[in-house]
Each structure stands twice: as structure tokens, then as C-alpha cells.
Amino acid sequence: MCGFLGLSQSIDLDRLGKAKLFDYSGSLSANGFFYEGTANRQAFTYFLNGNLNFNIAEVYNVPLSFAYTNQNFDFSSPFKLNRLSISPSYKWITLHIGDAAMTFSPYTLSGHQFTGVGVDLAPTGPFKVSAMYGRFLRASEYDVEALQQQTAYLRRGFGLKTSYGLERFNVGFIFFKALDKEDSLEEPFPLELGLSPKDNAVVSLQTDFRIRDNVNVRLEYAISGITEDIRVKEPKSKKGLLSAFLDENITTNYTNAFNASIDYTVGNGTLGGAYERIDPEYRTFGAYYFNNDLENITLNATQTIFDNKLNVGVNAGLQRDNLDDSKASAMKRLVSAINLNYTPTERLGINGSFSNFQSYTNIRDQFDYINQVSELDNLDTLNYRQISKNANLGINYTVKQTETRNNRANINLVYQDSNEEQEGTAIANSGSQFYNGTASYAMGYPQQSLTITLAANTSYTKTGDTDTGLTVGPTLGVAKQFFDKKLRGNFSASYNTSFVNGEQQNQFYNLRLGGNYAWKEGHNFTLNLLSLFRNTVQTNTTDFTTTFGYTYTFGRGKRKNNAPSSMGQSPPQNNLLTFRYRDVVYSGTPKEIVQQLRNVLQQSRYEQLPQEKRDELDQMLIDMERSQNTNRLKDTAIAFLEELHRFEDLNKMKK
């Protein structure tokens, strides 16, 4: 049983006396999940959450959020889960008091929560300053009765970021320092933990400037020094660049990170390139996680032609690791991709993509270090290359669109191919091919608020010379709105059967029934039923899931229940978006961005994601697909990734 509580405030004294004295908004929701079947899940789980915001004169905000579930997430860690923060602001001054998180750059202080105080000073003019001081880790004693608990020294830190910017030129300086308190632990702990008090100092220089009006260059260089054990008395043979700020000894190590990019605006598109190098073991105490030991070179180009009917995007990149030749294997990865979106008429839309991902690995033969051999001897037999190709073609066509009928057809084809080569020769039975085809036809009746969809799906997989699976099946879906669109109901039925080497193996029957009812203003009820029947060669099983929920939205933030329905409408998909989150770049049309996020959610590391959280994230993806506001897609996508990675960070703490 675990509860999470968050409080924050934001004050803008300029608005005092100019607005309504007191206002409030927010939402409260309760969701329950009942499951009966063969999966390893709790029979009943529930989830309560709320988001409240109290506002005084539009200058003083008190947002409150909480969540509670009967899922078991209980564990001990030096990281603080319950949070309380106050962020008053006046003109260009903003304070952060309590439990806060600030970001200076990806290589210094980057989103790590601390308990203390911070300030942002952004006056009119070229000079800006940010600073912080606080506790990053609480002291956590070793407990032999709770081995899952993470033992840690008390860690405090401070940081400073300054920048000076003109119209075409900006330069910045960052300093960050964090130190463990050696006497913060009283209880002895095993040496096997490898725990020691550490010291960290980081310096970073940033600049970006424009060359003419259509070329922009960005640069950042950071150096991080870490003393792994401040208790060691033996001095370092040679002082480092940050010796004035770091308790150096023979355990001190310096690492570097460098990032450069250039963007060139030309025609109706852009050309760009970037170079990034991060030394092995690079890290700072201002972030939870770093990708290191990598070198990236990327090129990208986008262009819209033919009166904005065709959009072309091309990306290519090369990545390698083992920068210091210390690993037993080195890997190089080459990826190239092209995306096309073509809209010749208002009724027809075609999109396609192709990518070629290649991974080269050179495994060192350890006999190189033992025996001297002739240059004619070939020890390179462990080199191999993995190639993966992906292609996608989608066609959307509006068959009929009138006041009474809205019919659309869709075809989507996917091809994936991967194989491995050793010394230029394909490895036997290493390749695999995957083919998938989906066709659907949707008949919409706007006046009746009714949509009927017929679809067929087929997929085929082949590994080596073996036919490993063919799956085919139809789907019927019906969506209908009642009572002046206050009640939205949906029903779907699908059947799938699979074959291996021509013999039928499995049959799946899937029935879904759901409803959403909006009562008065602010009250929303949901109920969804799912039955899954599996008939396999070994056994027959049945899974039954019921999901029910209630949401109450009040105040200024509540949505009108009689808002126009988005049924039968397609959001614009031609705008290209690009953003970066945790050193990963997401780029493409809104539809492609949503698919990239869905691919992240399906990664194996999130298999243990609680079902209610998975349902919540799935709903966020659905909302993004349906949304007409592409300007908010970036914010929503980042919120999605933050929720997903918060679960991953908590799991890391638990381990």
C-alpha cells in the first residue's frame, strides 16, 4: 500500500487585487479493476487520484495532487516520495522552496529532486541567473532485516547557472557541486555493498549563435570530476581542472561530454546535423541516469514540396561505443530512415516509411593478449553484423462524406526483416521476416451518432527456413451515442486463429463492451467489460476483466459534457514535430509521434507496469490520437514519458 502526495504553489504578486479573490478547480477520480482468469494478477485492484488547485486573486496557487492504490509498491529508499514545494514569483524573480527539481543542462543538473531552495532570476536584458542548494539524498542506514532497502550517505549539493544573451549570440556557464557527508551513517554495513562517501564537481560551458537568419549553431562542453571515496588519504599524482572545488585523491576521475548541432532553414524545410560524445562512466550527482560511452553522428532533412502536398523526411545516424577500447566487444550502429506523407486530394492520404538499422559488433579474441600470431592469421572470425529493415505503407481514403454519411477506408501494410552476417556470410537460420496487413472500412452516420467498422487483420512470421506463424481474423466494431451524446457506448467482437506450418494451433475470441456517461456538469462514469476466450492445442481458458470508474471535474478546469464529439473527425497529421526527452529525440508527424510512444510502452522493461497505470497511459495515447490541437502534443507526449519513466525510476530504487 503506497500513497503519493504533492503540493506546489506559484505566486505572481503583479496580479494581486486585479482578479477574483478566490477560485478553485480540479478533478477527483476512482477506478476499480476486477479480473478473473489465468494471468498472475490480483483479483481486485483500485486506484484513487485527484488534482486540486486553489487560486487566490490569480496570484497565489496551491495545486494539490494525490494517488492511492492497493497495489504493493512499498519499499525503502534514500529518495523522497512525498513532496511539498512552494514556488512564489514576483515579476522576473521565482523562488523554489521545499521539494523541487531544476534543470541546468543534460550533462550537469538535470531533473534530480532535492529538498532545499532555488531561485531563477530573469530580468529584462541579456543576463540570467539560476541557483540552488539542497539535500539530494537522505541518509539511509543498512538494515539486515530489509535487504531491499538502499543504503546511502546523506548528500547535499548546490549549483549555479548564468547566461548572457544577445539577439544572435548567447553564452552560459554552469557549476554544480554535490558531496556526501562521511559521518551521516552510524550503523556498520557490509563491504560487499561497495558503498563509499563521494564528491562531485561539474563545470559546463554553453553557447548558441545564429549565422545569418537561417543557420543556428549550439555547443555544450561539460567536465565532471568524481572522487569515489573521500576517505582515501593518498593524493592524486596530478591535479585536475576542478581541484579547487573537489576533494581529490587517487580515486578521483574526470570525464567529459560534448554536444554540437547545426540547423539550416531552407525552402519549406530544414537541414541539420549533430555530434555528441560522452566519455565512458560519465555521470554527475545531479541526474538519476546517464547514457555514456557513446559517440553519435546524426544528419536529418525535411522538406515540403508540390504545394505542401508531399512532405519528405530523411534521417541518418551512426553510433558507436567502447570509446576507450576497454570492453571485450565494440558495437557500431548505423540507421537510415525516410518518411513520406502525400496528400494529393482532400480525400486521399498516403504515408510511407522505410528504415535500415545495422549493428556491427567486434568481439575481441582474448588469445590476442596471450599469444603473438602472424599477421596472416585471421582472428577476426567473431565479427558479425545485424541488419534490420522496416517498411510501412498506409493509405486512407474518404469514400463518401455528406451530412448523412461519412465512409472511410484504410489499408496499412508493415514489413520487418532482420538477419545476421558473420564475415560477410549470412548466419544459418538467423534471419526473420514479419509481415502484417490490416484493412478496415468505417461507415459513419453523423445524424444518428453511429459508426460501424469492419476490419480484417493478418500477420505472417518466418524465422530462417521455418514458417513460425500465420494469424488471421476479422473484427466488428460499433460505436453509438445516446441521450444528446451524454452516453457513449461501444462494442467490438473479434476472432483470430493462428497456423504453424499449415496446421491450426490457436483460436481467440474477444468481446468488448464499454460505456461512458456524462451526468450534469463534471460527473463522468465509465464501465468496460472484456471477455477473452482461448482455445489452444493444450487447453482452453477464459479471462474476464471489468473496469469501472468515476471522475468528478469542478471549477474552472471542468470540461463541458455537451462539447462537440470528435467521432468521425480526423486530426491534422501533416505537421512535423521534434522534441528531446532523456537524450532521446522523437520526430515526425503527430501520428508518428504517437506510434513512437506506443513502441516505448511496449518495451519489455515495462512488462511489470501495473494494469491501471498501463490503462491510464493507453488512454493518454488515445487522447493524443484524437486531439485536434497539435500544439499541445509535445507537452502531452512529455507528460506521458514522465509518467512512464517515473515507474522505471521507482523500480530502480526498489532494486
CSV table of N, CA, C and O in Angstrom, one decimal, residues 345-454:
chain,number,residue,atom,x,y,z
A,345,THR,N,-5.2,14.8,-52.6
A,345,THR,CA,-6.5,15.4,-52.6
A,345,THR,C,-7.0,15.4,-51.2
A,345,THR,O,-6.4,14.8,-50.3
A,346,GLU,N,-8.1,16.1,-51.0
A,346,GLU,CA,-8.7,16.1,-49.6
A,346,GLU,C,-9.2,14.7,-49.2
A,346,GLU,O,-9.3,14.5,-48.0
A,347,ARG,N,-9.4,13.9,-50.1
A,347,ARG,CA,-10.0,12.6,-49.8
A,347,ARG,C,-8.9,11.5,-49.6
A,347,ARG,O,-9.1,10.5,-48.8
A,348,LEU,N,-7.8,11.7,-50.2
A,348,LEU,CA,-6.7,10.6,-50.2
A,348,LEU,C,-5.5,11.1,-49.5
A,348,LEU,O,-5.0,12.2,-49.7
A,349,GLY,N,-5.0,10.2,-48.6
A,349,GLY,CA,-3.8,10.4,-47.9
A,349,GLY,C,-2.9,9.2,-47.9
A,349,GLY,O,-3.4,8.1,-47.6
A,350,ILE,N,-1.6,9.3,-48.2
A,350,ILE,CA,-0.7,8.2,-48.3
A,350,ILE,C,0.5,8.5,-47.5
A,350,ILE,O,1.1,9.6,-47.6
A,351,ASN,N,0.9,7.6,-46.6
A,351,ASN,CA,2.1,7.8,-45.8
A,351,ASN,C,2.9,6.5,-45.9
A,351,ASN,O,2.4,5.4,-45.9
A,352,GLY,N,4.2,6.7,-46.0
A,352,GLY,CA,5.1,5.5,-46.0
A,352,GLY,C,6.4,5.8,-45.3
A,352,GLY,O,6.8,7.0,-45.2
A,353,SER,N,7.1,4.8,-44.9
A,353,SER,CA,8.4,4.9,-44.2
A,353,SER,C,9.2,3.7,-44.5
A,353,SER,O,8.7,2.6,-44.7
A,354,PHE,N,10.6,3.9,-44.4
A,354,PHE,CA,11.5,2.8,-44.6
A,354,PHE,C,12.7,3.2,-43.7
A,354,PHE,O,13.2,4.3,-43.7
A,355,SER,N,13.2,2.2,-43.0
A,355,SER,CA,14.4,2.4,-42.2
A,355,SER,C,15.3,1.1,-42.3
A,355,SER,O,14.8,0.0,-42.5
A,356,ASN,N,16.6,1.4,-42.3
A,356,ASN,CA,17.5,0.3,-42.4
A,356,ASN,C,18.5,0.4,-41.2
A,356,ASN,O,19.3,1.3,-41.1
A,357,PHE,N,18.4,-0.4,-40.2
A,357,PHE,CA,19.2,-0.4,-39.0
A,357,PHE,C,20.2,-1.5,-39.0
A,357,PHE,O,19.9,-2.6,-39.2
A,358,GLN,N,21.5,-1.1,-38.9
A,358,GLN,CA,22.6,-2.0,-39.0
A,358,GLN,C,23.4,-1.9,-37.7
A,358,GLN,O,23.8,-0.8,-37.3
A,359,SER,N,23.8,-3.0,-37.1
A,359,SER,CA,24.6,-3.1,-35.9
A,359,SER,C,25.8,-4.0,-36.2
A,359,SER,O,25.7,-5.1,-36.6
A,360,TYR,N,27.0,-3.4,-36.0
A,360,TYR,CA,28.2,-4.1,-36.2
A,360,TYR,C,28.9,-4.4,-34.8
A,360,TYR,O,29.1,-3.4,-34.0
A,361,THR,N,29.2,-5.6,-34.6
A,361,THR,CA,29.9,-6.0,-33.3
A,361,THR,C,31.2,-6.7,-33.5
A,361,THR,O,31.2,-7.7,-34.3
A,362,ASN,N,32.2,-6.3,-32.9
A,362,ASN,CA,33.5,-6.9,-33.0
A,362,ASN,C,33.9,-7.5,-31.6
A,362,ASN,O,34.2,-6.7,-30.7
A,363,ILE,N,33.8,-8.8,-31.5
A,363,ILE,CA,34.1,-9.4,-30.2
A,363,ILE,C,35.6,-9.7,-30.2
A,363,ILE,O,36.1,-10.5,-31.0
A,364,ARG,N,36.3,-9.2,-29.2
A,364,ARG,CA,37.8,-9.5,-29.2
A,364,ARG,C,38.1,-10.9,-28.8
A,364,ARG,O,37.5,-11.5,-27.9
A,365,ASP,N,39.0,-11.5,-29.4
A,365,ASP,CA,39.5,-12.8,-29.1
A,365,ASP,C,40.5,-12.6,-28.0
A,365,ASP,O,41.6,-11.9,-28.1
A,366,GLN,N,40.3,-13.2,-26.8
A,366,GLN,CA,41.2,-13.0,-25.6
A,366,GLN,C,42.6,-13.6,-25.8
A,366,GLN,O,43.5,-13.2,-25.1
A,367,PHE,N,42.7,-14.5,-26.8
A,367,PHE,CA,44.1,-15.0,-27.1
A,367,PHE,C,45.0,-13.9,-27.7
A,367,PHE,O,46.2,-14.1,-27.7
A,368,ASP,N,44.4,-12.8,-28.1
A,368,ASP,CA,45.3,-11.7,-28.6
A,368,ASP,C,46.2,-11.2,-27.5
A,368,ASP,O,47.3,-10.7,-27.8
A,369,TYR,N,45.7,-11.4,-26.3
A,369,TYR,CA,46.5,-10.9,-25.1
A,369,TYR,C,47.5,-11.9,-24.6
A,369,TYR,O,48.3,-11.6,-23.7
A,370,ILE,N,47.4,-13.1,-25.1
A,370,ILE,CA,48.2,-14.2,-24.6
A,370,ILE,C,49.3,-14.6,-25.6
A,370,ILE,O,50.5,-14.8,-25.3
A,371,ASN,N,48.8,-14.8,-26.9
A,371,ASN,CA,49.7,-15.3,-27.9
A,371,ASN,C,50.0,-14.3,-29.0
A,371,ASN,O,49.1,-13.6,-29.4
A,372,GLN,N,51.2,-14.2,-29.4
A,372,GLN,CA,51.6,-13.4,-30.6
A,372,GLN,C,51.4,-14.3,-31.8
A,372,GLN,O,51.9,-15.4,-31.9
A,373,VAL,N,50.7,-13.8,-32.9
A,373,VAL,CA,50.5,-14.5,-34.0
A,373,VAL,C,50.9,-13.8,-35.3
A,373,VAL,O,51.2,-12.6,-35.2
A,374,SER,N,51.0,-14.5,-36.4
A,374,SER,CA,51.4,-13.9,-37.6
A,374,SER,C,50.3,-13.0,-38.1
A,374,SER,O,49.1,-13.2,-37.8
A,375,GLU,N,50.7,-11.9,-38.9
A,375,GLU,CA,49.7,-11.0,-39.4
A,375,GLU,C,48.8,-11.7,-40.4
A,375,GLU,O,47.7,-11.2,-40.7
A,376,LEU,N,49.2,-12.9,-40.9
A,376,LEU,CA,48.4,-13.6,-41.9
A,376,LEU,C,47.3,-14.5,-41.2
A,376,LEU,O,46.4,-14.9,-41.8
A,377,ASP,N,47.5,-14.7,-39.8
A,377,ASP,CA,46.5,-15.4,-39.1
A,377,ASP,C,45.2,-14.6,-39.0
A,377,ASP,O,45.3,-13.4,-38.6
A,378,ASN,N,44.0,-15.2,-39.3
A,378,ASN,CA,42.8,-14.5,-39.2
A,378,ASN,C,42.1,-14.7,-37.9
A,378,ASN,O,41.6,-15.8,-37.7
A,379,LEU,N,42.1,-13.8,-37.0
A,379,LEU,CA,41.4,-13.9,-35.7
A,379,LEU,C,40.1,-13.1,-35.7
A,379,LEU,O,39.5,-12.9,-34.6
A,380,ASP,N,39.7,-12.7,-36.8
A,380,ASP,CA,38.5,-11.8,-36.9
A,380,ASP,C,37.2,-12.5,-37.2
A,380,ASP,O,36.3,-12.0,-37.7
A,381,THR,N,37.2,-13.8,-36.8
A,381,THR,CA,36.1,-14.6,-37.1
A,381,THR,C,34.9,-14.4,-36.2
A,381,THR,O,33.8,-14.9,-36.5
A,382,LEU,N,35.0,-13.6,-35.2
A,382,LEU,CA,33.9,-13.3,-34.3
A,382,LEU,C,33.2,-12.0,-34.6
A,382,LEU,O,32.3,-11.6,-33.9
A,383,ASN,N,33.6,-11.3,-35.7
A,383,ASN,CA,32.9,-10.1,-36.1
A,383,ASN,C,31.6,-10.5,-36.7
A,383,ASN,O,31.5,-11.4,-37.6
A,384,TYR,N,30.5,-9.8,-36.4
A,384,TYR,CA,29.3,-10.1,-37.0
A,384,TYR,C,28.5,-8.8,-37.2
A,384,TYR,O,28.7,-7.8,-36.5
A,385,ARG,N,27.5,-8.8,-38.1
A,385,ARG,CA,26.7,-7.7,-38.4
A,385,ARG,C,25.2,-8.1,-38.3
A,385,ARG,O,24.8,-9.1,-38.8
A,386,GLN,N,24.4,-7.2,-37.7
A,386,GLN,CA,23.0,-7.5,-37.6
A,386,GLN,C,22.3,-6.4,-38.4
A,386,GLN,O,22.6,-5.2,-38.2
A,387,ILE,N,21.4,-6.8,-39.3
A,387,ILE,CA,20.7,-5.8,-40.2
A,387,ILE,C,19.2,-5.9,-39.9
A,387,ILE,O,18.6,-7.1,-39.9
A,388,SER,N,18.5,-4.8,-39.8
A,388,SER,CA,17.1,-4.8,-39.6
A,388,SER,C,16.4,-3.8,-40.5
A,388,SER,O,16.9,-2.6,-40.5
A,389,LYS,N,15.5,-4.2,-41.3
A,389,LYS,CA,14.8,-3.4,-42.2
A,389,LYS,C,13.3,-3.3,-41.8
A,389,LYS,O,12.7,-4.3,-41.4
A,390,ASN,N,12.8,-2.1,-41.8
A,390,ASN,CA,11.4,-1.8,-41.5
A,390,ASN,C,10.7,-1.0,-42.6
A,390,ASN,O,11.3,0.0,-43.0
A,391,ALA,N,9.6,-1.4,-43.1
A,391,ALA,CA,8.9,-0.6,-44.1
A,391,ALA,C,7.4,-0.5,-43.7
A,391,ALA,O,6.8,-1.5,-43.1
A,392,ASN,N,6.8,0.6,-44.0
A,392,ASN,CA,5.4,0.8,-43.6
A,392,ASN,C,4.7,1.6,-44.7
A,392,ASN,O,5.3,2.5,-45.3
A,393,LEU,N,3.5,1.2,-45.1
A,393,LEU,CA,2.7,1.9,-46.1
A,393,LEU,C,1.3,2.0,-45.6
A,393,LEU,O,0.6,1.0,-45.3
A,394,GLY,N,0.7,3.2,-45.5
A,394,GLY,CA,-0.6,3.4,-45.1
A,394,GLY,C,-1.4,4.3,-46.1
A,394,GLY,O,-0.9,5.2,-46.7
A,395,ILE,N,-2.6,3.8,-46.4
A,395,ILE,CA,-3.5,4.6,-47.4
A,395,ILE,C,-4.8,4.8,-46.7
A,395,ILE,O,-5.5,3.9,-46.2
A,396,ASN,N,-5.2,6.1,-46.7
A,396,ASN,CA,-6.5,6.5,-46.1
A,396,ASN,C,-7.3,7.2,-47.2
A,396,ASN,O,-6.8,8.1,-47.9
A,397,TYR,N,-8.6,6.7,-47.4
A,397,TYR,CA,-9.4,7.3,-48.5
A,397,TYR,C,-10.8,7.5,-48.0
A,397,TYR,O,-11.4,6.6,-47.4
A,398,THR,N,-11.3,8.7,-48.1
A,398,THR,CA,-12.7,9.1,-47.8
A,398,THR,C,-13.6,8.7,-49.0
A,398,THR,O,-13.6,9.4,-50.0
A,399,VAL,N,-14.3,7.6,-48.8
A,399,VAL,CA,-15.2,7.2,-49.9
A,399,VAL,C,-16.4,8.1,-50.1
A,399,VAL,O,-16.7,8.4,-51.2
A,400,LYS,N,-17.0,8.5,-49.0
A,400,LYS,CA,-18.2,9.4,-49.1
A,400,LYS,C,-18.2,10.3,-47.8
A,400,LYS,O,-18.0,9.8,-46.7
A,401,GLN,N,-18.5,11.5,-48.0
A,401,GLN,CA,-18.6,12.4,-46.9
A,401,GLN,C,-19.7,13.5,-47.2
A,401,GLN,O,-19.6,14.4,-48.0
A,402,THR,N,-20.9,13.2,-46.5
A,402,THR,CA,-22.0,14.1,-46.6
A,402,THR,C,-22.6,14.4,-45.2
A,402,THR,O,-22.0,13.9,-44.2
A,403,GLU,N,-23.7,15.1,-45.2
A,403,GLU,CA,-24.3,15.3,-43.9
A,403,GLU,C,-24.8,14.1,-43.2
A,403,GLU,O,-25.0,14.0,-42.0
A,404,THR,N,-25.1,13.1,-44.0
A,404,THR,CA,-25.7,11.9,-43.5
A,404,THR,C,-24.8,10.7,-43.5
A,404,THR,O,-25.1,9.7,-42.8
A,405,ARG,N,-23.7,10.7,-44.3
A,405,ARG,CA,-22.9,9.6,-44.4
A,405,ARG,C,-21.4,10.0,-44.4
A,405,ARG,O,-21.0,11.1,-44.9
A,406,ASN,N,-20.6,9.2,-43.7
A,406,ASN,CA,-19.2,9.5,-43.6
A,406,ASN,C,-18.4,8.2,-43.7
A,406,ASN,O,-18.2,7.5,-42.6
A,407,ASN,N,-18.0,7.8,-44.9
A,407,ASN,CA,-17.4,6.4,-45.0
A,407,ASN,C,-15.9,6.6,-45.4
A,407,ASN,O,-15.5,7.4,-46.2
A,408,ARG,N,-15.1,5.8,-44.7
A,408,ARG,CA,-13.7,5.9,-44.9
A,408,ARG,C,-13.1,4.4,-45.0
A,408,ARG,O,-13.5,3.5,-44.3
A,409,ALA,N,-12.1,4.3,-45.8
A,409,ALA,CA,-11.4,3.0,-46.0
A,409,ALA,C,-9.9,3.3,-45.6
A,409,ALA,O,-9.3,4.3,-45.9
A,410,ASN,N,-9.3,2.2,-45.1
A,410,ASN,CA,-7.9,2.3,-44.7
A,410,ASN,C,-7.2,1.0,-44.9
A,410,ASN,O,-7.8,-0.1,-44.7
A,411,ILE,N,-6.0,1.1,-45.4
A,411,ILE,CA,-5.1,-0.1,-45.6
A,411,ILE,C,-3.8,0.2,-45.0
A,411,ILE,O,-3.2,1.3,-45.3
A,412,ASN,N,-3.2,-0.7,-44.3
A,412,ASN,CA,-1.9,-0.5,-43.7
A,412,ASN,C,-1.1,-1.8,-43.8
A,412,ASN,O,-1.6,-2.9,-43.5
A,413,LEU,N,0.1,-1.6,-44.3
A,413,LEU,CA,1.0,-2.8,-44.6
A,413,LEU,C,2.3,-2.5,-43.9
A,413,LEU,O,2.9,-1.4,-43.9
A,414,VAL,N,2.8,-3.6,-43.2
A,414,VAL,CA,4.1,-3.5,-42.4
A,414,VAL,C,5.0,-4.6,-42.8
A,414,VAL,O,4.5,-5.8,-42.9
A,415,TYR,N,6.2,-4.3,-43.0
A,415,TYR,CA,7.2,-5.4,-43.3
A,415,TYR,C,8.4,-5.1,-42.4
A,415,TYR,O,9.0,-4.0,-42.3
A,416,GLN,N,8.9,-6.2,-41.8
A,416,GLN,CA,10.1,-6.1,-41.0
A,416,GLN,C,11.0,-7.3,-41.3
A,416,GLN,O,10.5,-8.4,-41.4
A,417,ASP,N,12.3,-7.0,-41.5
A,417,ASP,CA,13.2,-8.1,-41.8
A,417,ASP,C,14.5,-7.9,-41.0
A,417,ASP,O,15.0,-6.8,-40.9
A,418,SER,N,15.0,-9.0,-40.4
A,418,SER,CA,16.3,-8.9,-39.7
A,418,SER,C,17.1,-10.1,-40.0
A,418,SER,O,16.5,-11.2,-40.2
A,419,ASN,N,18.4,-10.0,-40.1
A,419,ASN,CA,19.3,-11.1,-40.3
A,419,ASN,C,20.7,-10.8,-39.7
A,419,ASN,O,21.0,-9.6,-39.5
A,420,GLU,N,21.5,-11.8,-39.5
A,420,GLU,CA,22.8,-11.6,-39.0
A,420,GLU,C,23.8,-12.2,-40.0
A,420,GLU,O,23.6,-13.2,-40.6
A,421,GLU,N,24.9,-11.5,-40.1
A,421,GLU,CA,26.0,-11.9,-41.0
A,421,GLU,C,27.3,-12.0,-40.2
A,421,GLU,O,27.6,-11.2,-39.3
A,422,GLN,N,28.1,-13.0,-40.5
A,422,GLN,CA,29.4,-13.2,-39.9
A,422,GLN,C,30.4,-13.3,-41.0
A,422,GLN,O,30.3,-14.2,-41.9
A,423,GLU,N,31.4,-12.4,-41.0
A,423,GLU,CA,32.4,-12.4,-42.1
A,423,GLU,C,31.8,-12.3,-43.4
A,423,GLU,O,32.2,-12.9,-44.4
A,424,GLY,N,30.7,-11.5,-43.5
A,424,GLY,CA,30.0,-11.2,-44.8
A,424,GLY,C,29.1,-12.3,-45.3
A,424,GLY,O,28.5,-12.2,-46.4
A,425,THR,N,29.0,-13.4,-44.5
A,425,THR,CA,28.1,-14.5,-44.9
A,425,THR,C,26.9,-14.6,-43.9
A,425,THR,O,27.1,-14.5,-42.7
A,426,ALA,N,25.7,-14.8,-44.4
A,426,ALA,CA,24.6,-14.9,-43.6
A,426,ALA,C,24.7,-16.1,-42.6
A,426,ALA,O,25.0,-17.2,-43.1
A,427,ILE,N,24.3,-15.9,-41.3
A,427,ILE,CA,24.3,-17.0,-40.4
A,427,ILE,C,23.1,-17.8,-40.6
A,427,ILE,O,22.0,-17.3,-40.7
A,428,ALA,N,23.2,-19.1,-40.7
A,428,ALA,CA,22.1,-20.0,-40.9
A,428,ALA,C,21.0,-19.8,-39.9
A,428,ALA,O,21.2,-19.8,-38.7
A,429,ASN,N,19.8,-19.7,-40.4
A,429,ASN,CA,18.5,-19.7,-39.6
A,429,ASN,C,18.5,-18.5,-38.6
A,429,ASN,O,17.9,-18.5,-37.6
A,430,SER,N,19.3,-17.4,-38.9
A,430,SER,CA,19.4,-16.3,-38.0
A,430,SER,C,18.4,-15.2,-38.4
A,430,SER,O,18.0,-14.3,-37.6
A,431,GLY,N,17.9,-15.2,-39.7
A,431,GLY,CA,17.0,-14.2,-40.2
A,431,GLY,C,15.6,-14.4,-39.8
A,431,GLY,O,15.1,-15.6,-39.6
A,432,SER,N,14.8,-13.4,-39.8
A,432,SER,CA,13.4,-13.5,-39.5
A,432,SER,C,12.7,-12.4,-40.3
A,432,SER,O,13.2,-11.3,-40.5
A,433,GLN,N,11.5,-12.7,-40.8
A,433,GLN,CA,10.7,-11.8,-41.5
A,433,GLN,C,9.3,-11.7,-40.9
A,433,GLN,O,8.7,-12.7,-40.4
A,434,PHE,N,8.7,-10.5,-40.8
A,434,PHE,CA,7.4,-10.3,-40.3
A,434,PHE,C,6.6,-9.5,-41.3
A,434,PHE,O,7.1,-8.4,-41.7
A,435,TYR,N,5.4,-9.9,-41.6
A,435,TYR,CA,4.5,-9.2,-42.5
A,435,TYR,C,3.2,-9.0,-41.8
A,435,TYR,O,2.7,-9.9,-41.1
A,436,ASN,N,2.6,-7.8,-41.9
A,436,ASN,CA,1.3,-7.6,-41.3
A,436,ASN,C,0.5,-6.7,-42.3
A,436,ASN,O,1.0,-5.7,-42.8
A,437,GLY,N,-0.8,-7.0,-42.4
A,437,GLY,CA,-1.7,-6.3,-43.2
A,437,GLY,C,-3.0,-6.1,-42.5
A,437,GLY,O,-3.5,-7.0,-41.9
A,438,THR,N,-3.5,-4.8,-42.6
A,438,THR,CA,-4.8,-4.5,-42.0
A,438,THR,C,-5.6,-3.7,-42.9
A,438,THR,O,-5.1,-2.7,-43.6
A,439,ALA,N,-6.8,-4.1,-43.1
A,439,ALA,CA,-7.8,-3.3,-43.9
A,439,ALA,C,-9.0,-3.1,-43.1
A,439,ALA,O,-9.5,-3.9,-42.4
A,440,SER,N,-9.5,-1.8,-43.2
A,440,SER,CA,-10.7,-1.5,-42.4
A,440,SER,C,-11.6,-0.6,-43.3
A,440,SER,O,-11.2,0.1,-44.1
A,441,TYR,N,-12.9,-0.7,-43.0
A,441,TYR,CA,-13.9,0.2,-43.6
A,441,TYR,C,-14.9,0.7,-42.6
A,441,TYR,O,-15.5,-0.1,-41.9
A,442,ALA,N,-14.9,2.0,-42.4
A,442,ALA,CA,-15.8,2.6,-41.4
A,442,ALA,C,-16.9,3.3,-42.0
A,442,ALA,O,-16.7,4.2,-42.9
A,443,MET,N,-18.1,3.0,-41.5
A,443,MET,CA,-19.3,3.7,-42.0
A,443,MET,C,-19.9,4.6,-40.9
A,443,MET,O,-20.3,4.1,-39.9
A,444,GLY,N,-19.9,5.9,-41.1
A,444,GLY,CA,-20.3,6.8,-40.1
A,444,GLY,C,-21.7,7.4,-40.5
A,444,GLY,O,-21.9,7.8,-41.7
A,445,TYR,N,-22.6,7.6,-39.5
A,445,TYR,CA,-23.9,8.2,-39.7
A,445,TYR,C,-24.0,9.3,-38.7
A,445,TYR,O,-24.4,9.2,-37.5
A,446,PRO,N,-23.5,10.5,-39.1
A,446,PRO,CA,-23.4,11.6,-38.1
A,446,PRO,C,-24.7,12.0,-37.4
A,446,PRO,O,-24.7,12.3,-36.3
A,447,GLN,N,-25.8,12.0,-38.2
A,447,GLN,CA,-27.1,12.4,-37.6
A,447,GLN,C,-27.5,11.4,-36.6
A,447,GLN,O,-28.3,11.8,-35.6
A,448,GLN,N,-27.2,10.1,-36.7
A,448,GLN,CA,-27.5,9.1,-35.7
A,448,GLN,C,-26.4,8.9,-34.7
A,448,GLN,O,-26.6,8.0,-33.8
A,449,SER,N,-25.3,9.6,-34.8
A,449,SER,CA,-24.2,9.4,-33.9
A,449,SER,C,-23.7,8.0,-33.8
A,449,SER,O,-23.5,7.4,-32.8
A,450,LEU,N,-23.6,7.4,-35.0
A,450,LEU,CA,-23.4,6.0,-35.1
A,450,LEU,C,-22.2,5.7,-36.1
A,450,LEU,O,-22.1,6.3,-37.1
A,451,THR,N,-21.3,4.8,-35.7
A,451,THR,CA,-20.2,4.4,-36.5
A,451,THR,C,-20.0,2.9,-36.4
A,451,THR,O,-20.0,2.3,-35.4
A,452,ILE,N,-20.0,2.3,-37.6
A,452,ILE,CA,-19.8,0.8,-37.7
A,452,ILE,C,-18.5,0.6,-38.5
A,452,ILE,O,-18.3,1.1,-39.6
A,453,THR,N,-17.6,-0.3,-37.9
A,453,THR,CA,-16.3,-0.5,-38.5
A,453,THR,C,-16.1,-2.0,-38.7
A,453,THR,O,-16.4,-2.8,-37.8
A,454,LEU,N,-15.7,-2.3,-39.9
A,454,LEU,CA,-15.4,-3.7,-40.3
A,454,LEU,C,-13.9,-3.7,-40.6
A,454,LEU,O,-13.4,-2.9,-41.3
